[in-house]
């Protein structure tokens, strides 16, 4: 996801956006993907001069296109930054809650063109235990170094007959200073139907 959008939809009030593929041939391991978070954080929105319900922070992942699909694990960078300059510094955290992809069932069933991860190859993402996938830090300006999570890897893999594979990483942003995290339900009058999801694709082809 010339520049074209493969997918753009809203999932229960939380943005689930697509990864755009580059014009012409895809560059190796290219692109980035960003989604807004902390839409329920009225204190931070006020500090940033934003309206209620606006994303007070952004989470990005790169690379967002895994190419070529050569079965190798690729390191992913996941980072959190503020959506606008804040009048004061805030302590924040970003957590990866889950990783999955839209070909898991076909992959596990060994359908034609797919194959379940072998003991030698291992799973299609790492780690598989997400308990330690959290990063914390302080932010005030959009120019600040983002709060980043390292150690996440996704395999440049897809089921040949199913085409493009999309990995989905569910993430939670927290404003520790104001005690607000992305929460399913209504907080400060803002409803959130699902946690934010980052998409990374292994495309069907390289765009040629």
PDB file of C-alpha atoms in Angstrom:
ATOM      1  CA  UNK A   1       0.000   0.000   0.000  1.00  0.00           C
ATOM      2  CA  UNK A   2       2.601   5.450  -9.279  1.00  0.00           C
ATOM      3  CA  UNK A   3       1.418   5.830  -5.144  1.00  0.00           C
ATOM      4  CA  UNK A   4      -1.711   3.815  -4.482  1.00  0.00           C
ATOM      5  CA  UNK A   5      -3.636   2.944  -1.337  1.00  0.00           C
ATOM      6  CA  UNK A   6      -4.350  -0.740  -0.869  1.00  0.00           C
ATOM      7  CA  UNK A   7      -6.717  -0.333   2.066  1.00  0.00           C
ATOM      8  CA  UNK A   8      -8.277   2.379   4.142  1.00  0.00           C
ATOM      9  CA  UNK A   9     -11.027   1.725   6.624  1.00  0.00           C
ATOM     10  CA  UNK A  10     -12.151   2.518  10.136  1.00  0.00           C
ATOM     11  CA  UNK A  11     -12.289  -0.332  12.621  1.00  0.00           C
ATOM     12  CA  UNK A  12     -14.651   0.364  15.498  1.00  0.00           C
ATOM     13  CA  UNK A  13     -13.610   4.005  15.712  1.00  0.00           C
ATOM     14  CA  UNK A  14      -9.867   3.321  15.572  1.00  0.00           C
ATOM     15  CA  UNK A  15      -7.991   4.045  12.385  1.00  0.00           C
ATOM     16  CA  UNK A  16      -6.803   0.984  10.475  1.00  0.00           C
ATOM     17  CA  UNK A  17      -4.946   2.430   7.531  1.00  0.00           C
ATOM     18  CA  UNK A  18      -3.150   0.947   4.581  1.00  0.00           C
ATOM     19  CA  UNK A  19       0.458   0.849   3.574  1.00  0.00           C
ATOM     20  CA  UNK A  20       1.055   2.544   0.260  1.00  0.00           C
ATOM     21  CA  UNK A  21       3.312   0.915  -2.304  1.00  0.00           C
ATOM     22  CA  UNK A  22       5.851   3.033  -4.095  1.00  0.00           C
ATOM     23  CA  UNK A  23       5.578   4.109  -7.704  1.00  0.00           C
ATOM     24  CA  UNK A  24       7.334   1.709 -10.053  1.00  0.00           C
ATOM     25  CA  UNK A  25       9.508  -1.024  -8.595  1.00  0.00           C
ATOM     26  CA  UNK A  26       9.515  -1.247  -4.811  1.00  0.00           C
ATOM     27  CA  UNK A  27      12.718  -0.387  -3.042  1.00  0.00           C
ATOM     28  CA  UNK A  28      14.051  -3.064  -0.714  1.00  0.00           C
ATOM     29  CA  UNK A  29      12.371  -2.854   2.720  1.00  0.00           C
ATOM     30  CA  UNK A  30      10.860   0.566   2.109  1.00  0.00           C
ATOM     31  CA  UNK A  31       8.302   3.027   3.379  1.00  0.00           C
ATOM     32  CA  UNK A  32       6.767   3.842   6.730  1.00  0.00           C
ATOM     33  CA  UNK A  33       3.272   3.717   8.171  1.00  0.00           C
ATOM     34  CA  UNK A  34       1.794   6.045  10.813  1.00  0.00           C
ATOM     35  CA  UNK A  35      -1.385   5.967  12.877  1.00  0.00           C
ATOM     36  CA  UNK A  36      -2.652   8.459  15.458  1.00  0.00           C
ATOM     37  CA  UNK A  37      -3.249   7.586  19.118  1.00  0.00           C
ATOM     38  CA  UNK A  38      -4.264   9.144  22.464  1.00  0.00           C
ATOM     39  CA  UNK A  39      -7.518  10.465  20.999  1.00  0.00           C
ATOM     40  CA  UNK A  40      -9.048  10.272  24.501  1.00  0.00           C
ATOM     41  CA  UNK A  41      -6.315  12.363  26.145  1.00  0.00           C
ATOM     42  CA  UNK A  42      -8.031  15.726  26.670  1.00  0.00           C
ATOM     43  CA  UNK A  43      -5.245  17.054  28.917  1.00  0.00           C
ATOM     44  CA  UNK A  44      -2.563  16.505  26.297  1.00  0.00           C
ATOM     45  CA  UNK A  45      -4.832  17.768  23.522  1.00  0.00           C
ATOM     46  CA  UNK A  46      -5.304  20.997  25.471  1.00  0.00           C
ATOM     47  CA  UNK A  47      -1.555  21.288  26.057  1.00  0.00           C
ATOM     48  CA  UNK A  48      -0.974  20.846  22.324  1.00  0.00           C
ATOM     49  CA  UNK A  49      -3.776  23.200  21.291  1.00  0.00           C
ATOM     50  CA  UNK A  50      -5.739  20.403  19.622  1.00  0.00           C
ATOM     51  CA  UNK A  51      -9.477  19.809  19.582  1.00  0.00           C
ATOM     52  CA  UNK A  52     -11.100  17.039  21.610  1.00  0.00           C
ATOM     53  CA  UNK A  53     -10.928  13.679  19.855  1.00  0.00           C
ATOM     54  CA  UNK A  54      -7.837  14.581  17.838  1.00  0.00           C
ATOM     55  CA  UNK A  55      -4.830  12.265  17.943  1.00  0.00           C
ATOM     56  CA  UNK A  56      -2.447  13.747  20.505  1.00  0.00           C
ATOM     57  CA  UNK A  57       0.383  11.422  19.453  1.00  0.00           C
ATOM     58  CA  UNK A  58       1.460   9.338  16.483  1.00  0.00           C
ATOM     59  CA  UNK A  59       2.976   5.879  16.203  1.00  0.00           C
ATOM     60  CA  UNK A  60       5.052   4.889  13.175  1.00  0.00           C
ATOM     61  CA  UNK A  61       6.595   1.684  11.891  1.00  0.00           C
ATOM     62  CA  UNK A  62       9.295   1.219   9.253  1.00  0.00           C
ATOM     63  CA  UNK A  63       9.875  -0.464   6.929  1.00  0.00           C
ATOM     64  CA  UNK A  64       6.232  -0.836   5.937  1.00  0.00           C
ATOM     65  CA  UNK A  65       6.906  -2.811   2.752  1.00  0.00           C
ATOM     66  CA  UNK A  66       8.932  -6.015   3.034  1.00  0.00           C
ATOM     67  CA  UNK A  67      10.536  -6.784  -0.312  1.00  0.00           C
ATOM     68  CA  UNK A  68      11.698  -9.135  -1.676  1.00  0.00           C
ATOM     69  CA  UNK A  69       9.718 -12.013  -0.056  1.00  0.00           C
ATOM     70  CA  UNK A  70      12.821 -14.096   0.590  1.00  0.00           C
ATOM     71  CA  UNK A  71      11.671 -15.702   3.875  1.00  0.00           C
ATOM     72  CA  UNK A  72      14.096 -13.649   5.985  1.00  0.00           C
ATOM     73  CA  UNK A  73      13.219 -11.778   9.172  1.00  0.00           C
ATOM     74  CA  UNK A  74      13.463  -7.986   8.875  1.00  0.00           C
ATOM     75  CA  UNK A  75      14.006  -5.636  11.815  1.00  0.00           C
ATOM     76  CA  UNK A  76      11.174  -3.139  12.361  1.00  0.00           C
ATOM     77  CA  UNK A  77      11.435   0.246  14.035  1.00  0.00           C
ATOM     78  CA  UNK A  78       8.370   1.347  16.034  1.00  0.00           C
ATOM     79  CA  UNK A  79       8.308   4.878  17.427  1.00  0.00           C
ATOM     80  CA  UNK A  80       5.970   7.318  19.186  1.00  0.00           C
ATOM     81  CA  UNK A  81       5.988  11.102  18.834  1.00  0.00           C
ATOM     82  CA  UNK A  82       3.653  13.968  19.727  1.00  0.00           C
ATOM     83  CA  UNK A  83       1.210  15.281  17.142  1.00  0.00           C
ATOM     84  CA  UNK A  84       2.033  18.911  18.046  1.00  0.00           C
ATOM     85  CA  UNK A  85       4.280  20.852  20.403  1.00  0.00           C
ATOM     86  CA  UNK A  86       3.089  20.632  24.010  1.00  0.00           C
ATOM     87  CA  UNK A  87       3.210  23.460  26.541  1.00  0.00           C
ATOM     88  CA  UNK A  88       4.917  21.082  28.980  1.00  0.00           C
ATOM     89  CA  UNK A  89       6.818  17.810  28.897  1.00  0.00           C
ATOM     90  CA  UNK A  90       4.894  14.538  29.275  1.00  0.00           C
ATOM     91  CA  UNK A  91       6.089  11.057  30.131  1.00  0.00           C
ATOM     92  CA  UNK A  92       4.745   8.523  27.641  1.00  0.00           C
ATOM     93  CA  UNK A  93       4.928   4.857  26.788  1.00  0.00           C
ATOM     94  CA  UNK A  94       4.273   2.714  23.711  1.00  0.00           C
ATOM     95  CA  UNK A  95       3.470  -0.995  23.926  1.00  0.00           C
ATOM     96  CA  UNK A  96       3.055  -3.696  21.298  1.00  0.00           C
ATOM     97  CA  UNK A  97       0.211  -5.953  22.443  1.00  0.00           C
ATOM     98  CA  UNK A  98      -0.084  -8.417  19.574  1.00  0.00           C
ATOM     99  CA  UNK A  99       1.274  -9.315  16.135  1.00  0.00           C
ATOM    100  CA  UNK A 100      -0.634 -11.335  13.546  1.00  0.00           C
ATOM    101  CA  UNK A 101      -1.176 -11.444   9.780  1.00  0.00           C
ATOM    102  CA  UNK A 102      -4.074 -12.013   7.405  1.00  0.00           C
ATOM    103  CA  UNK A 103      -2.710 -15.326   6.084  1.00  0.00           C
ATOM    104  CA  UNK A 104      -2.222 -17.126   9.407  1.00  0.00           C
ATOM    105  CA  UNK A 105      -4.982 -19.707   8.918  1.00  0.00           C
ATOM    106  CA  UNK A 106      -3.900 -20.567   5.356  1.00  0.00           C
ATOM    107  CA  UNK A 107      -0.275 -20.649   6.444  1.00  0.00           C
ATOM    108  CA  UNK A 108      -0.945 -22.972   9.378  1.00  0.00           C
ATOM    109  CA  UNK A 109      -3.108 -25.244   7.216  1.00  0.00           C
ATOM    110  CA  UNK A 110      -0.332 -25.595   4.644  1.00  0.00           C
ATOM    111  CA  UNK A 111      -2.567 -24.449   1.788  1.00  0.00           C
ATOM    112  CA  UNK A 112      -1.148 -24.389  -1.719  1.00  0.00           C
ATOM    113  CA  UNK A 113       1.546 -21.752  -1.962  1.00  0.00           C
ATOM    114  CA  UNK A 114       1.752 -21.497   1.829  1.00  0.00           C
ATOM    115  CA  UNK A 115       3.612 -23.376   4.493  1.00  0.00           C
ATOM    116  CA  UNK A 116       3.434 -23.345   8.246  1.00  0.00           C
ATOM    117  CA  UNK A 117       6.628 -21.988   9.854  1.00  0.00           C
ATOM    118  CA  UNK A 118       9.044 -24.869  10.417  1.00  0.00           C
ATOM    119  CA  UNK A 119      11.026 -25.557  13.578  1.00  0.00           C
ATOM    120  CA  UNK A 120      14.162 -24.625  11.650  1.00  0.00           C
ATOM    121  CA  UNK A 121      12.736 -21.396  10.233  1.00  0.00           C
ATOM    122  CA  UNK A 122      10.752 -20.400  13.307  1.00  0.00           C
ATOM    123  CA  UNK A 123       7.665 -18.128  13.551  1.00  0.00           C
ATOM    124  CA  UNK A 124       6.955 -15.354  11.045  1.00  0.00           C
ATOM    125  CA  UNK A 125       7.472 -12.667  13.694  1.00  0.00           C
ATOM    126  CA  UNK A 126       9.653 -12.146  16.706  1.00  0.00           C
ATOM    127  CA  UNK A 127       9.222 -12.011  19.611  1.00  0.00           C
ATOM    128  CA  UNK A 128       6.132 -14.150  20.164  1.00  0.00           C
ATOM    129  CA  UNK A 129       5.917 -13.132  23.830  1.00  0.00           C
ATOM    130  CA  UNK A 130       4.926  -9.458  23.874  1.00  0.00           C
ATOM    131  CA  UNK A 131       5.223  -8.851  27.617  1.00  0.00           C
ATOM    132  CA  UNK A 132       8.448  -6.866  27.267  1.00  0.00           C
ATOM    133  CA  UNK A 133       7.580  -4.843  24.174  1.00  0.00           C
ATOM    134  CA  UNK A 134       7.240  -1.465  25.880  1.00  0.00           C
ATOM    135  CA  UNK A 135       9.280   1.713  25.644  1.00  0.00           C
ATOM    136  CA  UNK A 136       9.008   4.836  27.812  1.00  0.00           C
ATOM    137  CA  UNK A 137      10.352   8.367  27.596  1.00  0.00           C
ATOM    138  CA  UNK A 138       9.544  12.077  27.768  1.00  0.00           C
ATOM    139  CA  UNK A 139       8.262  14.232  24.910  1.00  0.00           C
ATOM    140  CA  UNK A 140       7.361  17.900  24.520  1.00  0.00           C
ATOM    141  CA  UNK A 141       8.120  18.960  20.948  1.00  0.00           C
ATOM    142  CA  UNK A 142       7.492  17.291  17.618  1.00  0.00           C
ATOM    143  CA  UNK A 143      11.221  17.660  16.961  1.00  0.00           C
ATOM    144  CA  UNK A 144      12.097  15.506  20.015  1.00  0.00           C
ATOM    145  CA  UNK A 145      13.664  12.106  19.418  1.00  0.00           C
ATOM    146  CA  UNK A 146      10.723   9.670  19.311  1.00  0.00           C
ATOM    147  CA  UNK A 147      10.227   7.032  21.985  1.00  0.00           C
ATOM    148  CA  UNK A 148      11.194   3.829  20.187  1.00  0.00           C
ATOM    149  CA  UNK A 149      10.752   0.078  20.572  1.00  0.00           C
ATOM    150  CA  UNK A 150      13.450  -2.182  19.173  1.00  0.00           C
ATOM    151  CA  UNK A 151      13.742  -5.927  18.761  1.00  0.00           C
ATOM    152  CA  UNK A 152      10.642  -6.513  16.613  1.00  0.00           C
ATOM    153  CA  UNK A 153      11.135  -8.574  13.456  1.00  0.00           C
ATOM    154  CA  UNK A 154       8.707  -9.618  10.700  1.00  0.00           C
ATOM    155  CA  UNK A 155       9.362 -12.218   8.040  1.00  0.00           C
ATOM    156  CA  UNK A 156       9.341 -11.160   4.393  1.00  0.00           C
ATOM    157  CA  UNK A 157       6.929 -13.972   3.597  1.00  0.00           C
ATOM    158  CA  UNK A 158       3.549 -14.480   1.934  1.00  0.00           C
ATOM    159  CA  UNK A 159       1.331 -17.224   0.542  1.00  0.00           C
ATOM    160  CA  UNK A 160       2.055 -17.056  -3.177  1.00  0.00           C
ATOM    161  CA  UNK A 161      -1.504 -17.727  -4.345  1.00  0.00           C
ATOM    162  CA  UNK A 162      -3.051 -15.327  -1.838  1.00  0.00           C
ATOM    163  CA  UNK A 163      -0.909 -12.372  -2.904  1.00  0.00           C
ATOM    164  CA  UNK A 164      -0.068  -9.526  -0.565  1.00  0.00           C
ATOM    165  CA  UNK A 165       0.318 -10.402   3.121  1.00  0.00           C
ATOM    166  CA  UNK A 166      -0.508  -7.754   5.722  1.00  0.00           C
ATOM    167  CA  UNK A 167       0.997  -7.988   9.196  1.00  0.00           C
ATOM    168  CA  UNK A 168      -0.987  -6.193  11.877  1.00  0.00           C
ATOM    169  CA  UNK A 169       0.645  -4.949  15.078  1.00  0.00           C
ATOM    170  CA  UNK A 170      -1.740  -3.801  17.812  1.00  0.00           C
ATOM    171  CA  UNK A 171      -0.271  -1.002  19.914  1.00  0.00           C
ATOM    172  CA  UNK A 172      -1.209   1.004  23.013  1.00  0.00           C
ATOM    173  CA  UNK A 173      -0.063   4.581  23.653  1.00  0.00           C
ATOM    174  CA  UNK A 174      -0.023   5.941  27.200  1.00  0.00           C
ATOM    175  CA  UNK A 175       0.346   9.455  28.583  1.00  0.00           C
ATOM    176  CA  UNK A 176       1.852   8.555  31.942  1.00  0.00           C
ATOM    177  CA  UNK A 177       1.855  12.144  33.207  1.00  0.00           C
ATOM    178  CA  UNK A 178      -1.896  12.554  32.781  1.00  0.00           C
ATOM    179  CA  UNK A 179      -2.726   8.886  33.472  1.00  0.00           C
ATOM    180  CA  UNK A 180      -4.422   8.259  30.122  1.00  0.00           C
ATOM    181  CA  UNK A 181      -3.900   5.235  27.866  1.00  0.00           C
ATOM    182  CA  UNK A 182      -5.692   4.183  24.704  1.00  0.00           C
ATOM    183  CA  UNK A 183      -8.689   2.345  26.155  1.00  0.00           C
ATOM    184  CA  UNK A 184     -11.508   0.525  24.389  1.00  0.00           C
ATOM    185  CA  UNK A 185     -14.712   2.255  25.463  1.00  0.00           C
ATOM    186  CA  UNK A 186     -15.508   5.874  26.291  1.00  0.00           C
ATOM    187  CA  UNK A 187     -12.949   8.000  28.156  1.00  0.00           C
ATOM    188  CA  UNK A 188     -13.285  11.782  28.576  1.00  0.00           C
ATOM    189  CA  UNK A 189     -16.308  11.621  26.289  1.00  0.00           C
ATOM    190  CA  UNK A 190     -14.348  10.081  23.399  1.00  0.00           C
ATOM    191  CA  UNK A 191     -15.256   6.539  22.280  1.00  0.00           C
ATOM    192  CA  UNK A 192     -12.613   4.102  21.056  1.00  0.00           C
ATOM    193  CA  UNK A 193     -13.810   0.829  19.582  1.00  0.00           C
ATOM    194  CA  UNK A 194     -10.454  -0.874  19.166  1.00  0.00           C
ATOM    195  CA  UNK A 195      -6.779  -0.285  19.841  1.00  0.00           C
ATOM    196  CA  UNK A 196      -4.596   1.170  17.131  1.00  0.00           C
ATOM    197  CA  UNK A 197      -3.154  -1.148  14.487  1.00  0.00           C
ATOM    198  CA  UNK A 198       0.021  -0.704  12.451  1.00  0.00           C
ATOM    199  CA  UNK A 199       0.123  -2.426   9.050  1.00  0.00           C
ATOM    200  CA  UNK A 200       3.186  -3.828   7.286  1.00  0.00           C
ATOM    201  CA  UNK A 201       2.864  -5.610   3.935  1.00  0.00           C
ATOM    202  CA  UNK A 202       4.779  -8.174   1.932  1.00  0.00           C
ATOM    203  CA  UNK A 203       3.445  -7.177  -1.517  1.00  0.00           C
ATOM    204  CA  UNK A 204       2.308  -9.592  -4.230  1.00  0.00           C
ATOM    205  CA  UNK A 205       4.851  -8.087  -6.595  1.00  0.00           C
ATOM    206  CA  UNK A 206       7.377  -5.271  -6.673  1.00  0.00           C
ATOM    207  CA  UNK A 207       5.210  -2.854  -8.600  1.00  0.00           C
ATOM    208  CA  UNK A 208       6.812  -3.346 -11.985  1.00  0.00           C
TER     209      UNK A 208
END
